[in-house]
Short mmCIF file of C-alpha atoms and ligand atoms in Angstrom, two decimals:
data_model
loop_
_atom_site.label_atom_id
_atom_site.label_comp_id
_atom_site.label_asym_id
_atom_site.label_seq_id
_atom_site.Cartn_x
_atom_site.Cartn_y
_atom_site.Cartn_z
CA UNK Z 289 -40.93 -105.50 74.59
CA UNK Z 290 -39.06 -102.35 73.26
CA UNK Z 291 -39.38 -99.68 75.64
CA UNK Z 292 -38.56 -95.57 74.67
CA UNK Z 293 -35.58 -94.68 76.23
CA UNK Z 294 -37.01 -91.78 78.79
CA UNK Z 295 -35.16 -89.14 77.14
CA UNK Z 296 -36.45 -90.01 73.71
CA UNK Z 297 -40.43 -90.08 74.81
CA UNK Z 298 -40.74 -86.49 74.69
CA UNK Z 299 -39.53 -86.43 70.92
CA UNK Z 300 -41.78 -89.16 70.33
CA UNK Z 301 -44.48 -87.60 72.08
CA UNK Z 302 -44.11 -84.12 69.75
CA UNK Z 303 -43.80 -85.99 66.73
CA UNK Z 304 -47.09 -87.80 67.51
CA UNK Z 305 -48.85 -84.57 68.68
CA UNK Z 306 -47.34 -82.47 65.46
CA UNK Z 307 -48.94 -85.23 63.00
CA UNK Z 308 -51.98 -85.89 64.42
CA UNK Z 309 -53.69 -88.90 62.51
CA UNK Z 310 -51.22 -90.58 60.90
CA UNK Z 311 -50.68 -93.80 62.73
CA UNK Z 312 -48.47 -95.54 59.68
CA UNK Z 313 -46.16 -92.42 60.21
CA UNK Z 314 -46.30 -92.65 63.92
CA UNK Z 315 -45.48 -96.47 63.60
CA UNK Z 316 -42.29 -96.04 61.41
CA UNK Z 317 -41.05 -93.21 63.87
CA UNK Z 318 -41.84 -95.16 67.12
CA UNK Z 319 -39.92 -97.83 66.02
CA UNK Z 320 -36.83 -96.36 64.60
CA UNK Z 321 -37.20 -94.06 67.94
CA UNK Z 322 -36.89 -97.30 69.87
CA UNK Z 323 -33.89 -98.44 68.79
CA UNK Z 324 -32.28 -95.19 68.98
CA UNK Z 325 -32.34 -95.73 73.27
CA UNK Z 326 -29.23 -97.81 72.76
CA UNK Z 327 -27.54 -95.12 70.61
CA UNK Z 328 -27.86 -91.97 72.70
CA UNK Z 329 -26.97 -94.26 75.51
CA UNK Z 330 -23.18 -94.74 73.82
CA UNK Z 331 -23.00 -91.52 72.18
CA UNK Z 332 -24.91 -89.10 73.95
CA UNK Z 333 -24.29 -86.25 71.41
CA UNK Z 334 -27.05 -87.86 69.35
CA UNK Z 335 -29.49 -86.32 71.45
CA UNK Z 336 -28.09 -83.01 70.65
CA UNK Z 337 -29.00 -80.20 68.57
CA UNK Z 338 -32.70 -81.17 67.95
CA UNK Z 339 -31.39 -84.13 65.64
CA UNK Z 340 -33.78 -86.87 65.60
CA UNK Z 341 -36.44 -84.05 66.29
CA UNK Z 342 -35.25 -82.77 62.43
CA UNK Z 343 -34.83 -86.28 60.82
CA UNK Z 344 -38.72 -87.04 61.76
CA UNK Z 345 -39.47 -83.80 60.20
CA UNK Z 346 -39.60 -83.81 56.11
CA UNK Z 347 -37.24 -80.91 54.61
CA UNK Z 348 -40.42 -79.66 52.07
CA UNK Z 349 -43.46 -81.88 51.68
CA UNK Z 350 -46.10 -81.24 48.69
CA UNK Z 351 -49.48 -81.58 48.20
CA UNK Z 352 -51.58 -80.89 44.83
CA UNK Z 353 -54.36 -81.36 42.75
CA UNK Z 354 -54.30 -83.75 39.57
CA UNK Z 355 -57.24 -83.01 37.39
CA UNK Z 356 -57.41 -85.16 34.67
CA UNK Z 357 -60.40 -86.63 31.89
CA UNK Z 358 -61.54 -89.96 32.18
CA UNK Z 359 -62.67 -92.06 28.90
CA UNK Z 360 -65.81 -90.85 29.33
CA UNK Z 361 -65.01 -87.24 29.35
CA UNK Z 362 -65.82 -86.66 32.82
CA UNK Z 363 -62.93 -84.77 35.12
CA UNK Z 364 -61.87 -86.40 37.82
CA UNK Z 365 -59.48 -84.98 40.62
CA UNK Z 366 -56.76 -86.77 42.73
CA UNK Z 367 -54.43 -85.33 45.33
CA UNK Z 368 -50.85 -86.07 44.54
CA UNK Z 369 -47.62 -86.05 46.73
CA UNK Z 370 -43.87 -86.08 47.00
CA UNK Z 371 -42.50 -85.12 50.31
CA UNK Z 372 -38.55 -84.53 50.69
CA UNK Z 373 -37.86 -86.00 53.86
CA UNK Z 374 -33.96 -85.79 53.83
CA UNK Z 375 -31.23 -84.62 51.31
CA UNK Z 376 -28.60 -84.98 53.63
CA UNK Z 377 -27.13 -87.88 51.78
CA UNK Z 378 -27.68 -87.04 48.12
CA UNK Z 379 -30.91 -85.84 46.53
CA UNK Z 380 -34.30 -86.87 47.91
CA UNK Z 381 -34.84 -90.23 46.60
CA UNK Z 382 -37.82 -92.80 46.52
CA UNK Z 383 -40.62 -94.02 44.67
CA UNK Z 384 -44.09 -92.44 43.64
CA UNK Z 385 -47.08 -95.17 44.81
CA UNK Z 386 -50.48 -95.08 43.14
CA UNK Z 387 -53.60 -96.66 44.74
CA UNK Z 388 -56.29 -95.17 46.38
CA UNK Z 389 -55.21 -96.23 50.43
CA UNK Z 390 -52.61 -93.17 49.47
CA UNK Z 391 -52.95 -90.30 51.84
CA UNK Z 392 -50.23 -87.98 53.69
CA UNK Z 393 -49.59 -90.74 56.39
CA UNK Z 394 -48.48 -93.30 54.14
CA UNK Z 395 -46.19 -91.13 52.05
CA UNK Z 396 -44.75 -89.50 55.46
CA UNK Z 397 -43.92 -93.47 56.58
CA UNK Z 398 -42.93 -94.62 53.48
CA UNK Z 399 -40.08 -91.08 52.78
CA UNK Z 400 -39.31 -91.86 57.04
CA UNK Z 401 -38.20 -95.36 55.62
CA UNK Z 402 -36.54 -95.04 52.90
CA UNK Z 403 -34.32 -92.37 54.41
CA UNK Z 404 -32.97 -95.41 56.50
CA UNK Z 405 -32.89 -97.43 53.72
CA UNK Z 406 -31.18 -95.31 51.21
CA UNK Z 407 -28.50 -94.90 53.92
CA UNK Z 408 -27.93 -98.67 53.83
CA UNK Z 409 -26.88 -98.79 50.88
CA UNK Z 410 -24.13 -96.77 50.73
CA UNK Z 411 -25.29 -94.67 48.07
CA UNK Z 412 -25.10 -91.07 47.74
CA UNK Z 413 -29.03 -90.83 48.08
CA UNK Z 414 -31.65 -89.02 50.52
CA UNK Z 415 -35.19 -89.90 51.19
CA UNK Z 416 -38.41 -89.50 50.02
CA UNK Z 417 -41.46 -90.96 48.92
CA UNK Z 418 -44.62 -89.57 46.54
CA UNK Z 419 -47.60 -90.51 45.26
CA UNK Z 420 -51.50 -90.22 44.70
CA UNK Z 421 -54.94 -92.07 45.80
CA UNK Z 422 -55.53 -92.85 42.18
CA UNK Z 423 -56.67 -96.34 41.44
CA UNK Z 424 -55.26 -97.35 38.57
CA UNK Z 425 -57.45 -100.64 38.56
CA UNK Z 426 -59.76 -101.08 35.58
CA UNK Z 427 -58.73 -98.19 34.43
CA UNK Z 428 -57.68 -97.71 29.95
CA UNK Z 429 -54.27 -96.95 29.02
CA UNK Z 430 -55.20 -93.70 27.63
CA UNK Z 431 -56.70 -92.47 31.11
CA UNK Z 432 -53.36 -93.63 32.90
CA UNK Z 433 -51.39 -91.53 30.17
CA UNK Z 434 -53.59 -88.79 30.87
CA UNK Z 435 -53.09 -89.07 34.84
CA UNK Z 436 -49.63 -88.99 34.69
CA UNK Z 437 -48.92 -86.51 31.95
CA UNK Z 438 -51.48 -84.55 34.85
CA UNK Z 439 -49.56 -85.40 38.02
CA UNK Z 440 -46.01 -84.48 36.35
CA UNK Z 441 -47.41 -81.18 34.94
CA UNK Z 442 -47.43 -79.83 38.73
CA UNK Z 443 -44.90 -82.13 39.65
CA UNK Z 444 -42.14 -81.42 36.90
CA UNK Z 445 -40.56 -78.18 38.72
CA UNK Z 446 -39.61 -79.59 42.00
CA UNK Z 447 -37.55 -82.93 40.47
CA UNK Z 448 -33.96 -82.82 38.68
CA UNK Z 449 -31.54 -85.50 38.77
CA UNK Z 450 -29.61 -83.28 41.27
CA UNK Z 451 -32.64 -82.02 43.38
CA UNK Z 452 -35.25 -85.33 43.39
CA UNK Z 453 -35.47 -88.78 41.56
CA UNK Z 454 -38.62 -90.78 41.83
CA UNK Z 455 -39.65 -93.97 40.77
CA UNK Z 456 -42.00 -96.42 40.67
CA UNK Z 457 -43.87 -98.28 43.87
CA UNK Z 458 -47.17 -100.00 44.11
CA UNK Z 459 -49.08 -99.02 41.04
CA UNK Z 460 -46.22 -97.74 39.14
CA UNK Z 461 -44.15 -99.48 36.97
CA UNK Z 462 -42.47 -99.40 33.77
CA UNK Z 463 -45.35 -97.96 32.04
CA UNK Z 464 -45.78 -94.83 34.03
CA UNK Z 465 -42.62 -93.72 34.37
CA UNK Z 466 -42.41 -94.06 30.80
CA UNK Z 467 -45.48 -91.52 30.66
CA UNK Z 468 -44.11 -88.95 32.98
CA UNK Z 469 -40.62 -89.25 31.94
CA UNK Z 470 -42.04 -88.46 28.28
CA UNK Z 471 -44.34 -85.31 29.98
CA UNK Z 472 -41.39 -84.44 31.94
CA UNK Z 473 -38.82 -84.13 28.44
CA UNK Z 474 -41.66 -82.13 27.25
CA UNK Z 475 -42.00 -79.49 29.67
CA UNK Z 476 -38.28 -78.84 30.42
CA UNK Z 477 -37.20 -79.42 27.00
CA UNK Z 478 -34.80 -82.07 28.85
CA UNK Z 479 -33.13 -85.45 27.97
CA UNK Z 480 -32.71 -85.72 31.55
CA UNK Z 481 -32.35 -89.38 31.96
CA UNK Z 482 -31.29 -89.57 35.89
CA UNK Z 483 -34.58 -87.62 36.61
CA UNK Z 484 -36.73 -90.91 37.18
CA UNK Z 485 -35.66 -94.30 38.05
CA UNK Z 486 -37.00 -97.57 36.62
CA UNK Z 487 -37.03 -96.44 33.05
CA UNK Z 488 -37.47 -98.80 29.64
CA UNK Z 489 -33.83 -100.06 28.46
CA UNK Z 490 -34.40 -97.48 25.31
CA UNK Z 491 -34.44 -94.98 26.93
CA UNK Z 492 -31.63 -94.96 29.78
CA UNK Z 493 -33.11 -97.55 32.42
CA UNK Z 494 -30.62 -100.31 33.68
CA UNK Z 495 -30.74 -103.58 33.69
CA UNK Z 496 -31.97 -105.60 36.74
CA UNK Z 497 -34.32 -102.83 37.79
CA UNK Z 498 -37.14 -104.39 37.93
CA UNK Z 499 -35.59 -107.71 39.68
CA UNK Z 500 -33.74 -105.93 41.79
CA UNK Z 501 -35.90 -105.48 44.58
CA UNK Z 502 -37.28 -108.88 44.70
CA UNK Z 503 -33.63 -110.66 44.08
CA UNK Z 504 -31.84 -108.08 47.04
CA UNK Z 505 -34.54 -109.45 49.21
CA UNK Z 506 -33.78 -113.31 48.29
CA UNK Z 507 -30.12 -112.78 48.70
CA UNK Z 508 -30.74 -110.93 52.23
CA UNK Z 509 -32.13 -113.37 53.49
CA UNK Z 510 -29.81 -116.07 52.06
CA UNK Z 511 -27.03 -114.30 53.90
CA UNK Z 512 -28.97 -114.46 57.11
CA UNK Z 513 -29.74 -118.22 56.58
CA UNK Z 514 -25.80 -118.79 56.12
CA UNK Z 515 -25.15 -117.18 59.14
CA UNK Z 516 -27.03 -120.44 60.40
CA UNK Z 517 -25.50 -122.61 58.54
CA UNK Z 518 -28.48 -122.98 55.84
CA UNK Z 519 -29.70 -122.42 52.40
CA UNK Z 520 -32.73 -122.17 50.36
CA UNK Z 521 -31.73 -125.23 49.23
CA UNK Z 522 -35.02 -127.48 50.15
CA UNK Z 523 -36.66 -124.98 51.89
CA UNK Z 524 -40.54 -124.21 51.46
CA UNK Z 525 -41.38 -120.53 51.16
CA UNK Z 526 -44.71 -118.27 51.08
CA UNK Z 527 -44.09 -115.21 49.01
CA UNK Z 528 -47.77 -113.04 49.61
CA UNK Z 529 -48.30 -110.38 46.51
CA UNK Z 530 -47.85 -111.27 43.11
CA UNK Z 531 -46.42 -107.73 41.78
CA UNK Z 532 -42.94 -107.19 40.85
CA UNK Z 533 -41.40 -107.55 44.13
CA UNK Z 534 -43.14 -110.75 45.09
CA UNK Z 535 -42.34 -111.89 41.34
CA UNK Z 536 -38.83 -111.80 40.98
CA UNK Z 537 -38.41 -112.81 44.61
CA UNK Z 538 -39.74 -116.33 43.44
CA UNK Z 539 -37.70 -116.23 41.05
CA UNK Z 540 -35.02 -115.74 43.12
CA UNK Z 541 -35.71 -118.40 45.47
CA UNK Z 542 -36.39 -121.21 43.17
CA UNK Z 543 -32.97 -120.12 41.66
CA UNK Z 544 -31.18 -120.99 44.69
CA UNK Z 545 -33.30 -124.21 45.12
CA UNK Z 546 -36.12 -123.35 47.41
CA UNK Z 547 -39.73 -124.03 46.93
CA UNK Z 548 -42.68 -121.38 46.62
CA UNK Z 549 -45.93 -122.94 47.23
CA UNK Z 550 -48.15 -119.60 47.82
CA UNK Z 551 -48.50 -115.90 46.38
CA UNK Z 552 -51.19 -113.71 46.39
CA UNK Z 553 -53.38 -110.77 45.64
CA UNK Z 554 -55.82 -108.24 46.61
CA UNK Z 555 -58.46 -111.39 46.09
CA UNK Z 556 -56.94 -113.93 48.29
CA UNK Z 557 -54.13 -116.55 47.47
CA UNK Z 558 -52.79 -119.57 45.82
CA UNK Z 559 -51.15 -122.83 47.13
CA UNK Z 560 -50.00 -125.01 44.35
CA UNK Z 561 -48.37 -127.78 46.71
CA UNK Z 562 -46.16 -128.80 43.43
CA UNK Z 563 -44.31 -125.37 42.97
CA UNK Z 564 -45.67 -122.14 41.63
CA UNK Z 565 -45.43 -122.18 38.01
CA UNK Z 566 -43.86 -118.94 37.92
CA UNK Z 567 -44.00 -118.48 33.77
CA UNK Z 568 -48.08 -118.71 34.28
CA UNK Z 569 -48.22 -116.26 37.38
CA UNK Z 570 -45.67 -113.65 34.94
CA UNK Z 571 -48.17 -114.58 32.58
CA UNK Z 572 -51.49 -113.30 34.58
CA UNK Z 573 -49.92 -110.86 36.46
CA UNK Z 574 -47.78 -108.79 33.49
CA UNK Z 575 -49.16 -109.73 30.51
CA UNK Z 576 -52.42 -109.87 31.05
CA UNK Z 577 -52.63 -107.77 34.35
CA UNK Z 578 -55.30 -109.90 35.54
CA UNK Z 579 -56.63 -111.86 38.96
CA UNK Z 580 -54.09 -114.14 40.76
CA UNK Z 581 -57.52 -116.06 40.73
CA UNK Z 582 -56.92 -117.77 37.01
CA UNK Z 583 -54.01 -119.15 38.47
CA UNK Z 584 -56.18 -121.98 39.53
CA UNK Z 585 -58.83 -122.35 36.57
CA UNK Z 586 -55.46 -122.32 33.84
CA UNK Z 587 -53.59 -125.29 36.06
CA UNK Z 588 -55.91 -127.20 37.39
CA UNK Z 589 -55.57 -129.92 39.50
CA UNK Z 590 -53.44 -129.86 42.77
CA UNK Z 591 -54.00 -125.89 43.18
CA UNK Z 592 -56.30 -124.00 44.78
CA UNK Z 593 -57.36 -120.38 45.49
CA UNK Z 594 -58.64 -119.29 48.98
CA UNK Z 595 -60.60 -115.81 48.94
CA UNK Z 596 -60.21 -113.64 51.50
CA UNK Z 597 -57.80 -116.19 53.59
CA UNK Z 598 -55.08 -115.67 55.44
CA UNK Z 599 -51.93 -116.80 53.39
CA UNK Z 600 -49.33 -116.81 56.43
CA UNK Z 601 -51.80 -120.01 57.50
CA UNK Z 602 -50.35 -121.77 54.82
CA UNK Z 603 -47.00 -123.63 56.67
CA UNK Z 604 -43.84 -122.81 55.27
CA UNK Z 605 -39.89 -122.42 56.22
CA UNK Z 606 -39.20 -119.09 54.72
CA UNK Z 607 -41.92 -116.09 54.57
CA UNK Z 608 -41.29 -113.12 52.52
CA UNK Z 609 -44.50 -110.81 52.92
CA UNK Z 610 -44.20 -108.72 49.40
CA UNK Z 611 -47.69 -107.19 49.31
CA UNK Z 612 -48.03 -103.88 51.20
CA UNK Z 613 -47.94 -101.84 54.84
CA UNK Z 614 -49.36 -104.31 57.95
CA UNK Z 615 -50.10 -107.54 55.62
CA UNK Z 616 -49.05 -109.12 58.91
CA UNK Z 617 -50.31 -109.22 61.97
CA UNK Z 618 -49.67 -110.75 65.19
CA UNK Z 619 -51.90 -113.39 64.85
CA UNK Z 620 -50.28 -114.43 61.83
CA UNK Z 621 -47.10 -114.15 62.95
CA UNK Z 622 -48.11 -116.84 65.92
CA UNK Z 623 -49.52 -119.11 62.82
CA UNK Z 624 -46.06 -118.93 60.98
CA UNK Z 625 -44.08 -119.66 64.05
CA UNK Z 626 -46.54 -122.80 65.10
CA UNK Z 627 -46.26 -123.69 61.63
CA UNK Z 628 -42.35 -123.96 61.66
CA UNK Z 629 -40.93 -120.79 60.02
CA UNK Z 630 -37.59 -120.13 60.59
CA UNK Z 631 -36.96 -117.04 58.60
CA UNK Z 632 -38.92 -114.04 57.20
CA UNK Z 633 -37.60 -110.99 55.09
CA UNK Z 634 -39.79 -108.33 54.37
CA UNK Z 635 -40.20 -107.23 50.59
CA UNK Z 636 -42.66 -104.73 51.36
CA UNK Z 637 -42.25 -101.87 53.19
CA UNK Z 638 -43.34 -102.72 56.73
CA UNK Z 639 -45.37 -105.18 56.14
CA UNK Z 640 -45.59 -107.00 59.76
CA UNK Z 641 -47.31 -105.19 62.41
CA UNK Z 642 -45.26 -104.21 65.70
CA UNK Z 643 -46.85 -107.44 66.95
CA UNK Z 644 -45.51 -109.68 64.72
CA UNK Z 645 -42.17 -108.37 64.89
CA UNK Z 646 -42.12 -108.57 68.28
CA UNK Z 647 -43.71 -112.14 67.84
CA UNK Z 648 -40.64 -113.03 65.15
CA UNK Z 649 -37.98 -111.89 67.63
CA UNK Z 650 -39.30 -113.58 71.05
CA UNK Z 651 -39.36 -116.88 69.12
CA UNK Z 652 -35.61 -115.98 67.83
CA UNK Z 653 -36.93 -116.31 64.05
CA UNK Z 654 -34.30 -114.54 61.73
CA UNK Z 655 -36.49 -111.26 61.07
CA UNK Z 656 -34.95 -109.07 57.75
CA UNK Z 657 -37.19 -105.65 58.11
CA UNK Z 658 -38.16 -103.93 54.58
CA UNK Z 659 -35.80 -101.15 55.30
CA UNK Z 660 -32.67 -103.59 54.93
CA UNK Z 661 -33.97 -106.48 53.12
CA UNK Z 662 -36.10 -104.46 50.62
CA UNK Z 663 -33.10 -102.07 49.60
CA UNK Z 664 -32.30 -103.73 46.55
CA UNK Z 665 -34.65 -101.75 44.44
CA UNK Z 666 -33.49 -98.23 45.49
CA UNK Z 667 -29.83 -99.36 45.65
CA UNK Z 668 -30.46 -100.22 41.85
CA UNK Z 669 -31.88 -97.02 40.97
CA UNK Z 670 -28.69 -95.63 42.21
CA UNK Z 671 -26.74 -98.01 39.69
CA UNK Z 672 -29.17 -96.66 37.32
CA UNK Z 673 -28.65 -93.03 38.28
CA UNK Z 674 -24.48 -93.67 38.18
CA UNK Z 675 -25.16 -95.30 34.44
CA UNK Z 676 -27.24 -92.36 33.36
CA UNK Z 677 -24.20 -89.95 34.53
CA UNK Z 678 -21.30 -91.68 32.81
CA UNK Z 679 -23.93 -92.02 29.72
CA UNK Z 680 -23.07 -95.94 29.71
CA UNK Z 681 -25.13 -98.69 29.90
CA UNK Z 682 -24.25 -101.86 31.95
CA UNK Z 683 -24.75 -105.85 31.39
CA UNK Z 684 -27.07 -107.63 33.51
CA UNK Z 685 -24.65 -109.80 35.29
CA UNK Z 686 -22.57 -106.36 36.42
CA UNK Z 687 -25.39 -105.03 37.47
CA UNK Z 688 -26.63 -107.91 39.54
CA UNK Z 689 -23.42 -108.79 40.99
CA UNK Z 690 -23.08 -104.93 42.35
CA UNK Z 691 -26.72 -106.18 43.66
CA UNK Z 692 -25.12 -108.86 45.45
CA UNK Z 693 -22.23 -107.06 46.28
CA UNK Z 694 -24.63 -104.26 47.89
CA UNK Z 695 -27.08 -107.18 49.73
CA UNK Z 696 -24.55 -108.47 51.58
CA UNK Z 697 -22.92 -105.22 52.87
CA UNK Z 698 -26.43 -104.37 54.48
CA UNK Z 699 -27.20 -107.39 55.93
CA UNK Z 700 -23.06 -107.37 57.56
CA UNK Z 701 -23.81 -104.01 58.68
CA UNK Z 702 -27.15 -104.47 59.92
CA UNK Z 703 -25.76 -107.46 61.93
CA UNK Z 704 -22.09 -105.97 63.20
CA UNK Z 705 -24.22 -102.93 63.94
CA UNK Z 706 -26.46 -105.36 66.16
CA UNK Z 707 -23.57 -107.20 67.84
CA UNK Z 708 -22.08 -103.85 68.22
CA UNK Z 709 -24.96 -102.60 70.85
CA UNK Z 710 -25.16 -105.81 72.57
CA UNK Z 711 -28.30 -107.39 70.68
CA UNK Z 712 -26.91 -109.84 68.37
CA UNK Z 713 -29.31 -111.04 65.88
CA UNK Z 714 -31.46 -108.11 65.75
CA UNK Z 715 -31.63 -106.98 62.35
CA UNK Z 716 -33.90 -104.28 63.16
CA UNK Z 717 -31.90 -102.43 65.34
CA UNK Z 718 -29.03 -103.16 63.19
CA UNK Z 719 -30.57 -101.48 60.05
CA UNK Z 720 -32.50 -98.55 62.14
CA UNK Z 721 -28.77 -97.68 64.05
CA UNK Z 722 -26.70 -97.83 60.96
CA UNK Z 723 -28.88 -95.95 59.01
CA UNK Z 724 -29.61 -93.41 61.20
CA UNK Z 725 -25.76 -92.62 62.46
CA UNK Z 726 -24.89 -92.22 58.40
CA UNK Z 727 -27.91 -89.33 58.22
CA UNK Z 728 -27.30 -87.86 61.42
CA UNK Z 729 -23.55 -87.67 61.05
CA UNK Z 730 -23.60 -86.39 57.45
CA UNK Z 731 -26.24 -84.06 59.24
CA UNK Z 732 -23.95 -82.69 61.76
CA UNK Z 733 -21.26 -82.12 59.32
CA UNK Z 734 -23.37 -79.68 57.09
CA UNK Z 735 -24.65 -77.42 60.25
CA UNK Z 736 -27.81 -76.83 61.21
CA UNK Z 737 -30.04 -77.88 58.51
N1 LIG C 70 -40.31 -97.85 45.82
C1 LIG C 70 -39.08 -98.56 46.03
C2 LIG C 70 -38.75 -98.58 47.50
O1 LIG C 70 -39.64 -98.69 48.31
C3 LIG C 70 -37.96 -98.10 45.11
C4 LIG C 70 -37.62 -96.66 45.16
C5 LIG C 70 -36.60 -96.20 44.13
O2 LIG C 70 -36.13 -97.01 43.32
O3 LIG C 70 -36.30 -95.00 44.13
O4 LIG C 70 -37.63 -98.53 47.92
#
């Protein structure tokens, strides 16, 4: 097991005390804090000038109330979010989640993250991360409108394409960006199209957004199956979520030849032992934003849906957990590897459990963490943010091959980083060093900030 280096556990041990009661935040930390042992060890100067003490501690964070009027004319009132965790890079960067699990712990994890993560890619971006417990579920077009126009009312005066450029996450996709771009144009008086990310093609969004995250994750872990010698090619995978990440990483993988025979939802999973049918899952999931359920009752025979299972019992070669924050536990990382799997890249943002990853790397599976292998998405918003500079517009092969291009350098420098402090084959550490000495050197160079 990871161990704290012993001059790190008193930085650990403030940032736990400081932010009482918010174990997802305190799991992100410890874990990027644990790989930062072999760092100061090398390069001592690290542990200087209070530096990992001010990367765990967000620049500005947010908080506000969203009142808004249901269908029924009743008010309801969410809390809504956006905490700048680090500009260091370029401005504070991330997407806005909505679903009611959202509280001031997930946000604080989720900015921590994608600090790293924006730093992977190469891309002038910083971190951050926003959102609201609203549950869009069930809920009319007209009251979503109404919630966002709300949330980007109070929200409008601390974005800018130079200062802070959300975008969608769990809950927010093309449609609601759409609405707070339009609420956003109205209260500035604006075109500002490098304000928000993930944007309709009228309007100044790019092309290959909305595979992007899904694809980057397929072609990580392609890359880390070729260092092996292997492919897709054959392979049986287990995508879990049926949103736009898992989506377009099936896509993905049956592209390069590989075969998906689970997904999932809030309501339990599939196994269609033939192949997803991925037109008929697009078809529930985005058209008709319905139950991953139907799945079953529109195909028929061969199929079947398992409420409330576990879908990492399902054996498979490849998993690629593309749900949400601790899908995976332990216990199901024990069932993959007893099962067979020999890879898993994380579309989600930490979606295994400490356990499992610990689980993953004592039985020497390749293990892609969401910081790296998830990058795609972000890294695309920054090819959207470029586009929306130079006022151009670019074709969907450019803009996945950049994709590529981008996938590939993250998962070399994840793994050189690795080999580099004497783990080879630790992807975590790779991705939490590299990331971390881009911040904390572009840090250092600006002073004390
Ligand atoms: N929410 C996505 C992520 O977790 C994308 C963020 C963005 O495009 O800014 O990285």
């Amino acid at each position: 097991m990871t161990s704290i280096d012993e001059k790190l556990e008193p930085v650990l041990a403030e940032v736990l005390s400081r932010n009482a009661g918010e174990p997802e935040f305190h799991q992100a930390v410890r874990e990027v804090i644990e790989s930062l042992g072999r760092v100061i060890a090398k390069h001592p100067h690290y542990a200087d000038d209070a530096l990992i003490e001010r990367i765990c501690e967000p620049e500005r964070q947010i908080i506000f109330r969203v009142p808004w009027v249901d269908d029924k004319g009743k008010t309801q009132v969410n809390r809504g979010f956006r905490v700048q965790f680090n500009s260091a890079l370029g401005p504070y960067k991330g997407g806005l989640r909505f679903h009611p699990s959202v509280n001031l712990s997930i946000v604080k994890f989720l900015g921590f993250e994608q600090i790293f993560k924006n730093a992977l890619t190469g891309m002038p971006i910083g971190g951050g991360k926003g959102g609201s417990d609203f549950d869009p579920h069930d809920r009319s077009e007209g009251e979503i409108m109404r919630f966002c126009q709300s949330f980007m009312t109070e929200l409008f005066v601390h974005l800018g394409d130079k200062t802070d450029v959300p975008a969608g996450d769990i809950g927010v996709g093309g449609r609601e960006i759409g609405f707070m771009f339009g609420q956003y144009k109205r209260l500035t008086n604006r075109f500002e199209a490098g304000v928000l990310t993930g944007k309709g093609m009228l309007y100044g969004g790019s092309r290959a957004r909305t595979e992007a995250t899904g694809y980057g994750n397929t072609y990580f872990v392609q890359s880390m199956l070729n260092t092996k010698d292997s492919s897709f090619d054959g392979k049986k995978v287990v995508v879990s979520g049926s949103g736009n990440v898992a989506i377009y990483s099936m896509e993905k993988v049956q592209s390069f030849g590989g075969k998906v025979v689970a997904c999932s939802d809030s309501g339990g999973y599939i196994v269609d032992e033939g192949g997803i049918d991925l037109d008929l899952v697009k078809e529930i999931k985005l058209n008709r934003r319905g139950r991953i359920s139907e799945y079953v009752r529109l195909k028929g025979k061969c199929t079947h849906h398992i409420e409330n299972g576990r879908i990492w019992d399902v054996p498979c070669d490849v998993a690629m957990p593309s749900a949400t924050q601790n899908e995976l536990t332990g216990r199901d990382a024990k069932a993959l590897i007893k099962n067979g799997v020999t890879a898993v890249g994380e579309g989600a943002n930490m979606p295994s459990t400490p356990d499992a990853v610990r689980a993953f790397q004592e039985a020497g599976i390749l293990f892609a963490p969401g910081k790296a292998a998830n990058a795609g998405g972000v890294a695309t918003s920054a090819l959207e943010m470029q586009q929306n500079a130079s006022r151009d517009s670019w074709t969907f092969e450019r803009t996945e091959q950049r994709l590529a291009e981008i996938m590939r350098n993250i998962h070399d420098l994840c793994a050189n980083t690795a080999e580099e402090y004497g783990v080879p084959g630790d992807y975590v550490l790779g991705a939490n060093i590299a990331g971390f000495i881009r911040v904390a050197e572009a840090m250092r160079a600006q002073g004390v900030i």
